Tab-separated table of C-alpha atoms in Angstrom:
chain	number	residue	atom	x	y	z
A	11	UNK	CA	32.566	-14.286	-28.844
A	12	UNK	CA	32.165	-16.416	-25.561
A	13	UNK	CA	31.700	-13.222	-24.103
A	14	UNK	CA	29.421	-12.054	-25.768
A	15	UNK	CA	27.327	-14.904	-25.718
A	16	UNK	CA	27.474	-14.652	-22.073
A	17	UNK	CA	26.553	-10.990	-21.555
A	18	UNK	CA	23.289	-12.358	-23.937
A	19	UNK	CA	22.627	-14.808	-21.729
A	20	UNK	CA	22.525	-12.947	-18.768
A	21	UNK	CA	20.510	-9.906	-19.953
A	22	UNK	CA	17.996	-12.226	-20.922
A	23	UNK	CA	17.711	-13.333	-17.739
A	24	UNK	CA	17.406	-10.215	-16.183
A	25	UNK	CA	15.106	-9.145	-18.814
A	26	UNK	CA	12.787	-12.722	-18.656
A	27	UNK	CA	9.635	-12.841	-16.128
A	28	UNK	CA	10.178	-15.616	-13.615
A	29	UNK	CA	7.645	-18.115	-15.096
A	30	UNK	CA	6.282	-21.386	-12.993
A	31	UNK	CA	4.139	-24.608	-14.727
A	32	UNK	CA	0.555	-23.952	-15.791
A	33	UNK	CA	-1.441	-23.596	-12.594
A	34	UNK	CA	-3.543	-26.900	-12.358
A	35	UNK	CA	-7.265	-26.898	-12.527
A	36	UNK	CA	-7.779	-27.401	-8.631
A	37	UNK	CA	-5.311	-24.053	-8.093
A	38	UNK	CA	-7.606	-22.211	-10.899
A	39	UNK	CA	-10.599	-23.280	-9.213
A	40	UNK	CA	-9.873	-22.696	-5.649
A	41	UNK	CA	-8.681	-19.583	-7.334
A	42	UNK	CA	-12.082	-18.262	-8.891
A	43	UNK	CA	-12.665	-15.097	-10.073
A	44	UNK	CA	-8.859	-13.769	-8.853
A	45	UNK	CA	-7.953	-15.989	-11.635
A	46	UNK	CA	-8.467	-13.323	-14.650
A	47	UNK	CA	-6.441	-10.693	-13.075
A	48	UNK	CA	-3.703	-12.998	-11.839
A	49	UNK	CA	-2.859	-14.193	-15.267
A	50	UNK	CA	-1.919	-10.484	-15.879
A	51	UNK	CA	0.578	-10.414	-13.602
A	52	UNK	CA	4.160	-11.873	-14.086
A	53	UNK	CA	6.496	-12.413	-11.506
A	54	UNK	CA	10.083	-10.515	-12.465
A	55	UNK	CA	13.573	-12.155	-12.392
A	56	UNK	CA	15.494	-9.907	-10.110
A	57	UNK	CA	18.233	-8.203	-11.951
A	58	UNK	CA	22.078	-8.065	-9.765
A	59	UNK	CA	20.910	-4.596	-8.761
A	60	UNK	CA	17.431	-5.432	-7.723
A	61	UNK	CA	18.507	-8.322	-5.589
A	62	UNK	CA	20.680	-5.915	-3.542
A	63	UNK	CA	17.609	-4.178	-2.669
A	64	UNK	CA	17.273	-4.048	1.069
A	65	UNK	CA	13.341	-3.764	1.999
A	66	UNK	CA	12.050	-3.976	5.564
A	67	UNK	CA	8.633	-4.911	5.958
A	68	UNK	CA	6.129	-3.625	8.880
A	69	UNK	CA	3.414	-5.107	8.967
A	70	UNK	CA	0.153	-4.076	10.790
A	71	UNK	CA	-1.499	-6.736	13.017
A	72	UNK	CA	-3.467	-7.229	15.841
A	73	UNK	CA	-3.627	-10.263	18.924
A	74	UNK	CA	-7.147	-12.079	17.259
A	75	UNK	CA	-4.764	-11.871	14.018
A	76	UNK	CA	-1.779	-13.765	15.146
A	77	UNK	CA	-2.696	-17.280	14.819
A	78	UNK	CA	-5.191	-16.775	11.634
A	79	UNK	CA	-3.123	-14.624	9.238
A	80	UNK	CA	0.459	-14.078	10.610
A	81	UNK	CA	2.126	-17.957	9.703
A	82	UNK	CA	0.810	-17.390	6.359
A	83	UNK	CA	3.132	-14.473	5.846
A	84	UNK	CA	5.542	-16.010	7.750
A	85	UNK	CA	5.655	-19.044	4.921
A	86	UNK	CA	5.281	-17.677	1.768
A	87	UNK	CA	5.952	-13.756	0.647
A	88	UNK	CA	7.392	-12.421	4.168
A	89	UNK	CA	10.335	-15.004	3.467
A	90	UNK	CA	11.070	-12.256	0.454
A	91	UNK	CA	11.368	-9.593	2.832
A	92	UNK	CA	15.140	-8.464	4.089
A	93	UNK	CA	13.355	-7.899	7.795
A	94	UNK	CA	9.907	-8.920	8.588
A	95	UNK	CA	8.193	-7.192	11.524
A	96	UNK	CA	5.126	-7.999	12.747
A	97	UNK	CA	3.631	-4.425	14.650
A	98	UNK	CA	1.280	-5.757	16.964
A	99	UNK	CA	-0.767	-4.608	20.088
A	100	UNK	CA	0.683	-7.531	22.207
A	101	UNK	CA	4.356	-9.097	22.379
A	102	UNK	CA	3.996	-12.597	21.044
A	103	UNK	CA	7.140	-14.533	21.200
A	104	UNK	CA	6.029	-17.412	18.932
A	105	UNK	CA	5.753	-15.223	15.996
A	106	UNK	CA	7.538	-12.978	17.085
A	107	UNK	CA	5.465	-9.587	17.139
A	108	UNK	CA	6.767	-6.435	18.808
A	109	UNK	CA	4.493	-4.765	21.072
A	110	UNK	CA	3.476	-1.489	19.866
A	111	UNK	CA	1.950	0.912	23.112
A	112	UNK	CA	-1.347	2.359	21.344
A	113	UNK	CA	-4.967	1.204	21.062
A	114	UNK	CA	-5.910	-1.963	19.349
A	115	UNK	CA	-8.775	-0.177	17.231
A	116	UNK	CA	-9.342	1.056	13.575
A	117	UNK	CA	-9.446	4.511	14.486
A	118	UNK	CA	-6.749	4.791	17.021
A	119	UNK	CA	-4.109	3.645	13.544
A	120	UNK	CA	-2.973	7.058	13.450
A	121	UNK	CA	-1.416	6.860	17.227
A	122	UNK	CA	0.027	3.395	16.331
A	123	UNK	CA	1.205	4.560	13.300
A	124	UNK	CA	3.431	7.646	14.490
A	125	UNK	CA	4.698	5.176	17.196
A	126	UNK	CA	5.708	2.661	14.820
A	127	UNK	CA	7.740	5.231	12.647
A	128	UNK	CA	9.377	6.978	16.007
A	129	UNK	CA	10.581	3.029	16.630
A	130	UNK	CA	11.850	2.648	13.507
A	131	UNK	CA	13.724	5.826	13.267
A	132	UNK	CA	14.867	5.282	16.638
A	133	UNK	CA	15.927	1.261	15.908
A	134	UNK	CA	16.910	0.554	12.414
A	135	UNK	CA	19.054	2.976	9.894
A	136	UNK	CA	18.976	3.386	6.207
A	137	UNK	CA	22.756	1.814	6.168
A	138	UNK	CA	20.669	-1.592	7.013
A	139	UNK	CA	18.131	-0.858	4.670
A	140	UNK	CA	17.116	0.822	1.358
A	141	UNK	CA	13.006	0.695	1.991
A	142	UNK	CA	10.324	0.176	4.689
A	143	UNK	CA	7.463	-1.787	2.705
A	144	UNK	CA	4.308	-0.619	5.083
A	145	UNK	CA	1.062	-3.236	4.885
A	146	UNK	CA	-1.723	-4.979	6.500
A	147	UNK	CA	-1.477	-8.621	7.560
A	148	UNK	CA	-3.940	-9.734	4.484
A	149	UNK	CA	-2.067	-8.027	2.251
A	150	UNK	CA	-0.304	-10.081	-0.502
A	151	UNK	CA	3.230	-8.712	-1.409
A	152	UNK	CA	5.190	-9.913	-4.835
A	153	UNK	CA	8.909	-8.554	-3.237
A	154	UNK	CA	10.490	-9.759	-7.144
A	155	UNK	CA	7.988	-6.471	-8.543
A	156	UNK	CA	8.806	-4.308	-6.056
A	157	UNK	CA	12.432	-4.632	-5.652
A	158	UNK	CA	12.717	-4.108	-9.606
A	159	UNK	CA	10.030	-0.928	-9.530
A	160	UNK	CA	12.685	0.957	-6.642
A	161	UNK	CA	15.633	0.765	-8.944
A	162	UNK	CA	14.188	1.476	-11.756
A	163	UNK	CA	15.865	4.624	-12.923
A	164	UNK	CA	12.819	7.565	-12.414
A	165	UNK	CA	12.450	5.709	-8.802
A	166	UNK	CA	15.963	5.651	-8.182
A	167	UNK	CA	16.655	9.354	-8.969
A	168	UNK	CA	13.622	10.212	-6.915
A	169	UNK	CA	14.847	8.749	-4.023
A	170	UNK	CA	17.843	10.253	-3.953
A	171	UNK	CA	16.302	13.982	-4.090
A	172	UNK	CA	13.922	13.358	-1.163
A	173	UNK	CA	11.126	11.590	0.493
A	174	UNK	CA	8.881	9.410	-1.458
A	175	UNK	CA	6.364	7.148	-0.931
A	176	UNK	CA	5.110	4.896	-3.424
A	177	UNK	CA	1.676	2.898	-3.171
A	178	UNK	CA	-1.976	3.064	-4.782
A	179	UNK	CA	-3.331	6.478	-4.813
A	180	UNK	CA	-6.779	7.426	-4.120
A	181	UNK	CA	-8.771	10.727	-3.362
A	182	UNK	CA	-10.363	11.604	0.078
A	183	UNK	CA	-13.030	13.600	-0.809
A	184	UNK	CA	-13.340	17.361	0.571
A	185	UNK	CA	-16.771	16.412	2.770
A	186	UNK	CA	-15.071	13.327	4.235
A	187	UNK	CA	-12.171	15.285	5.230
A	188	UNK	CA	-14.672	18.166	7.295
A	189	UNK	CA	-16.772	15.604	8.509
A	190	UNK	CA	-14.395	14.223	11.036
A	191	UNK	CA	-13.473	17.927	12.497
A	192	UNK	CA	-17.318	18.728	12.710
A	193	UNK	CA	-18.396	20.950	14.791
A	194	UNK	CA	-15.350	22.974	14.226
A	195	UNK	CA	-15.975	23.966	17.927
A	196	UNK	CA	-14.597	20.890	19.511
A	197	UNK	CA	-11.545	20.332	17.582
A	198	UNK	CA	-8.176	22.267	18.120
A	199	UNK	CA	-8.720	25.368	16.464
A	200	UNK	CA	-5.343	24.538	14.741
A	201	UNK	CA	-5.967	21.032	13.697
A	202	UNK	CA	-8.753	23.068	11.800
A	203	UNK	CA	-7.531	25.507	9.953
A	204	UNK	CA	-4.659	23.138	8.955
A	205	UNK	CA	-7.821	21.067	7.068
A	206	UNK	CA	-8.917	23.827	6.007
A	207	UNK	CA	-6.389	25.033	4.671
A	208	UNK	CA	-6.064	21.318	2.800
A	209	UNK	CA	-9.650	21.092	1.512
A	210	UNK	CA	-9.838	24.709	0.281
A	211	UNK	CA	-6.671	23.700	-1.749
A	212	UNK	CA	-7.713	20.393	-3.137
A	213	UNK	CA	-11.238	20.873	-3.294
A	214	UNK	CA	-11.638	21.714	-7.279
A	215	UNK	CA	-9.648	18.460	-7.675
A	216	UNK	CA	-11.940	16.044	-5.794
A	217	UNK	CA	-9.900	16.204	-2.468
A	218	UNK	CA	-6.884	15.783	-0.941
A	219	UNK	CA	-4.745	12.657	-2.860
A	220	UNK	CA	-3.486	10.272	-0.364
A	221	UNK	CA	-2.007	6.345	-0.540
A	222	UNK	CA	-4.537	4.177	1.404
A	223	UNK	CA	-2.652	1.296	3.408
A	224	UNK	CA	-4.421	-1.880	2.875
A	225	UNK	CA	-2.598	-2.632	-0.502
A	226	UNK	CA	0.920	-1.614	0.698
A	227	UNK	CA	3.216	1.163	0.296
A	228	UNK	CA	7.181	1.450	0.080
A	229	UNK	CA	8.776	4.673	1.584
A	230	UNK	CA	12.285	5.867	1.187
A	231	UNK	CA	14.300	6.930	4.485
A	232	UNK	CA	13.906	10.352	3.798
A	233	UNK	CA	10.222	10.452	3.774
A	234	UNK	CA	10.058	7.766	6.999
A	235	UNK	CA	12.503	10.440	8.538
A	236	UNK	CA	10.627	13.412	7.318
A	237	UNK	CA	7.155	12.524	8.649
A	238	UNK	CA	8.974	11.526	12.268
A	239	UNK	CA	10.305	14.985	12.934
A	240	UNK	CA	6.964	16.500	11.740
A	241	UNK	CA	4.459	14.765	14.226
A	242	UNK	CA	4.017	17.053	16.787
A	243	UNK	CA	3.142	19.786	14.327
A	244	UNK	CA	-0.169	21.037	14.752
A	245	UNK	CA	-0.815	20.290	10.366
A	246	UNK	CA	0.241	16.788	11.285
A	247	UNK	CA	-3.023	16.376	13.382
A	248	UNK	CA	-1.339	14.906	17.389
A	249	UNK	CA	-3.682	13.418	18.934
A	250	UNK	CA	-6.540	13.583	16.373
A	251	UNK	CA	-8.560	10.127	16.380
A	252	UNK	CA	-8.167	9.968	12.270
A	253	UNK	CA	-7.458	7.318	9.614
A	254	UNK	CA	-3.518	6.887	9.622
A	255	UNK	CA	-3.115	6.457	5.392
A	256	UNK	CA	-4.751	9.973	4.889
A	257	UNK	CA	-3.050	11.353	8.331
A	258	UNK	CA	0.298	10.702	6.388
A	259	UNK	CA	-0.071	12.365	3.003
A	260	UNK	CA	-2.145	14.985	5.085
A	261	UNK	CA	0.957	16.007	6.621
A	262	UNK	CA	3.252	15.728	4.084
A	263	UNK	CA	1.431	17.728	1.948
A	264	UNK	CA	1.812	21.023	4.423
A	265	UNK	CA	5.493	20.273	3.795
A	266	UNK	CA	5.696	20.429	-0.123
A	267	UNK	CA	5.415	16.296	-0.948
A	268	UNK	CA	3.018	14.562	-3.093
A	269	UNK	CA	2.262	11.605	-3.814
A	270	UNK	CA	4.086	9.871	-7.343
A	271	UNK	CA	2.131	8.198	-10.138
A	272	UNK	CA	3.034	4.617	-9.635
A	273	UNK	CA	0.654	3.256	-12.652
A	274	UNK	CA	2.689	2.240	-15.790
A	275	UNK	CA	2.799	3.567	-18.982
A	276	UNK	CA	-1.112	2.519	-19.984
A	277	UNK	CA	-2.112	3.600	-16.374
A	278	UNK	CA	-2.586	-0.046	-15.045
A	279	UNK	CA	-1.893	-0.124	-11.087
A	280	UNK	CA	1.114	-1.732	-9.489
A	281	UNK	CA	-0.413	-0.999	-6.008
A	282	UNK	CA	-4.226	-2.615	-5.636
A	283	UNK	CA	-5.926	-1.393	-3.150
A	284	UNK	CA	-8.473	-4.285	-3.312
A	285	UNK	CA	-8.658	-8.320	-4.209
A	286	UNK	CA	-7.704	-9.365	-8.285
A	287	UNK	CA	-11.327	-10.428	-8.557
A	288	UNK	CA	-12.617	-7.072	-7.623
A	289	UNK	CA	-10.249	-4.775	-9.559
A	290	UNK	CA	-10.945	-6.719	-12.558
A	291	UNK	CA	-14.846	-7.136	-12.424
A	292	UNK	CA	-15.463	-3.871	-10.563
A	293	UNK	CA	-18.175	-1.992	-13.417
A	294	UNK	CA	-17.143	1.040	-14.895
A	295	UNK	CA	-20.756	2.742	-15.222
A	296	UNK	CA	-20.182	6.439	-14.470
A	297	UNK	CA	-24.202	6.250	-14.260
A	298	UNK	CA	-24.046	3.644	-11.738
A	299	UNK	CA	-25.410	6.489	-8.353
A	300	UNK	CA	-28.836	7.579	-7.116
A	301	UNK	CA	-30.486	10.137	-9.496
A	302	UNK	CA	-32.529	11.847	-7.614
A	303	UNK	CA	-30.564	12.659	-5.040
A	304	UNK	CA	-27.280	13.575	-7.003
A	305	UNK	CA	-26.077	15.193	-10.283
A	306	UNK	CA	-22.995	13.412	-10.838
A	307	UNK	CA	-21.381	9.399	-9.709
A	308	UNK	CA	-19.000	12.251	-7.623
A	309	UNK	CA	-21.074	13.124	-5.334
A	310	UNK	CA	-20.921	9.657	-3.814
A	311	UNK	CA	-18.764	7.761	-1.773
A	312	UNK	CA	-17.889	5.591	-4.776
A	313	UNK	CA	-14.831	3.707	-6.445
A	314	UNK	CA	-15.034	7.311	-8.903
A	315	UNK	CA	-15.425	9.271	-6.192
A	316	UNK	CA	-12.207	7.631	-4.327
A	317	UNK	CA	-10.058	8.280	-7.585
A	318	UNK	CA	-11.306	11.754	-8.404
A	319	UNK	CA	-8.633	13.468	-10.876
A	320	UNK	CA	-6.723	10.382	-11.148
A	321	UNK	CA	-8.975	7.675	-13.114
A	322	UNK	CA	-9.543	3.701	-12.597
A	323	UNK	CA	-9.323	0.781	-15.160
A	324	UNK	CA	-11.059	-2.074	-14.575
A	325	UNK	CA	-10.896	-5.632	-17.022
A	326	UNK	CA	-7.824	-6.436	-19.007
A	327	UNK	CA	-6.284	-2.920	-17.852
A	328	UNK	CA	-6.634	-2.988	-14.256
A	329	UNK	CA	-3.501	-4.530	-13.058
A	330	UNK	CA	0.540	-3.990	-14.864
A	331	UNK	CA	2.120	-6.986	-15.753
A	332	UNK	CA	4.073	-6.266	-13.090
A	333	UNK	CA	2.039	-4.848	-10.259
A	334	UNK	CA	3.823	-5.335	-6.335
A	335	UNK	CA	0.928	-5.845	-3.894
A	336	UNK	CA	-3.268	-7.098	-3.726
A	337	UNK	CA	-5.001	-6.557	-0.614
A	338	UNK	CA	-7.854	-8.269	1.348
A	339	UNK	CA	-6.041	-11.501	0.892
A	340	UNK	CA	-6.293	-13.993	3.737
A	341	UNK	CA	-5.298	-17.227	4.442
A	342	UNK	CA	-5.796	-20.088	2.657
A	343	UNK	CA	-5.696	-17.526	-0.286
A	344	UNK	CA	-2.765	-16.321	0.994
A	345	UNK	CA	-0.996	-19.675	0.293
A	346	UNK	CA	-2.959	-20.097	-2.804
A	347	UNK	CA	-1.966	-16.882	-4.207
A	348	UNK	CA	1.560	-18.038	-3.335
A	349	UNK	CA	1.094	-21.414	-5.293
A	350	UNK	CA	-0.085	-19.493	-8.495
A	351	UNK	CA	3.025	-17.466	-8.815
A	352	UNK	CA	6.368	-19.506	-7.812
A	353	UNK	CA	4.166	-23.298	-8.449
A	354	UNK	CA	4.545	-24.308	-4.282
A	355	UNK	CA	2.111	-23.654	-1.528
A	356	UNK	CA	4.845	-22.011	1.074
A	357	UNK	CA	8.864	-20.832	0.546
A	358	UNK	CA	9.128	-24.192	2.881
A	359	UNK	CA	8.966	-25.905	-0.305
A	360	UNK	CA	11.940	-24.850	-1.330
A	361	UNK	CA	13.714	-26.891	1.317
């Protein structure tokens, strides 16, 4: 009987969302509009198997970032993280960041990006660790969410078959896609008939689906490795001056792997691409475009537009009770945010 009283006790446990005190009306208030969609998110008690989880997180920065965003991270959810890496375009010992040799520019993340991966191939080994967690330095990560999502058992089986990457999925539409190789005439000839050979095959379902990597996205060894030993393929776009989430599933796709469904059962995100107050309050007004100049919300560069063939909830179904990441989130949210879900400003409270 004892137990079996004590096998109770612990699967409740496991089973039980980490709960903290009522947020106090300052938090809530500081909190605003994030507030709605934050109270639909729980924070999960990590089961044995979850805690053994090994994630290493790379996260995308830049030198005018450092000081701002970085010790935010440092003190509340990059504490979570296994091994924290700050990928940077300087070496700054007081944080520390490692120096990554590419561009510090939007559109030179593709360059950074394949250098980033080659170092992490080339340093670190799946024996270390089980994941590489892949965000943006105002990016707000709940580790306790993820760590349960990657051994859950669809994830877990996946994993073991192959590469996959898990994150918010979104749709680049056809036009976008062209516009960057236009005119055709001063691109690698290559380069465009590998897009193509991508936008004639996605084109009757919106585009070309690919994980955008402001709101975070995990990736199994296999995939990390699988994308390194692609780069210098011509369908993997060397050398292009391209966005680097696209660039990723772009390539990927010309080997056989797509992107997973990471919504739950009722289609609520895990992985937000944006803030909690603007998936929650985004409209939903398919008639929400420009008349006279289109036929259809699709034809835009829109939030329908960006999920063409997969769908968007806004409200009380925008978020799973136990969605991982929320992006655009910058200090003094960061520690606010923080506060909300484990009732302390910073893991330093802890000590």
């Amino acid at each position: 009987m004892v137990s079996y009283l004590l096998l109770l006790v612990l699967l409740t446990a496991v089973s039980t969302p980490f709960t903290t005190a009522e947020p106090n009306s300052q938090l809530l208030e500081q909190l605003g509009d994030n507030v709605p969609a934050m109270k639909l998110v729980n924070v999960s008690t990590l089961s044995p198997a979850a805690a053994k989880t090994r994630v290493l997180c790379w996260v995308n920065t830049y030198h005018a970032n450092h000081d701002a965003r970085l010790d935010a991270i440092k003190r509340t959810w990059g504490t979570k993280c296994d091994k924290l890496l700050f990928m940077s375009d300087v070496e700054d010992p007081r944080i520390p960041t490692v120096r990554i040799v590419a561009p510090p520019s939007h559109e030179m993340l593709w360059q950074k990006h394949r250098e980033i991966v080659r170092l992490l191939v080339r340093e670190y080994q799946e024996e270390d660790y089980d994941w590489i967690f892949k965000c943006d330095d105002d990016t707000f990560l709940i580790m306790e969410n993820l760590k349960q999502y990657l051994i859950s058992p669809d994830i877990e089986a996946l994993a073991k078959q192959g590469p996959v990457l898990l994150g918010h999925r979104m749709t680049l539409q056809w036009w976008e896609m062209q516009r960057l190789f236009e005119p055709f005439e001063n691109y690698d000839p290559d380069h465009v008939a590998a897009m193509l050979k991508v936008r004639d095959a996605t084109r009757d379902k919106g585009g070309l689906i690919y994980t955008p990597g402001g709101g975070g996205y995990a990736m199994n060894w296999a995939y990390l490795k699988t994308l390194e030993a692609a780069f210098d393929e011509p369908y993997c776009l060397p050398n292009e001056v391209i966005p680097d989430d696209w660039a990723i599933s772009f390539c990927m796709w010309h080997l056989g792997v797509t992107l997973l469904d990471t919504r739950d059962s009722e289609k609520r995100e895990r992985f937000h691409q944006y803030d909690p107050m603007d998936v929650y309050t985004k409209p939903h007004d398919e008639e929400a475009y420009d008349h006279k100049i289109f036929t259809s919300i699709y034809q835009e560069n829109n939030w329908f537009s960006d999920h063409n063939g997969i769908g968007w909830q806004n409200g009380d179904k925008c978020c799973a009770p136990d969605s991982i990441s929320f992006h655009y989130v910058k200090p003094p949210m960061m520690e606010l945010f923080y506060e909300f879900y484990y009732g302390k400003s910073s893991a330093a409270a802890d000590t």
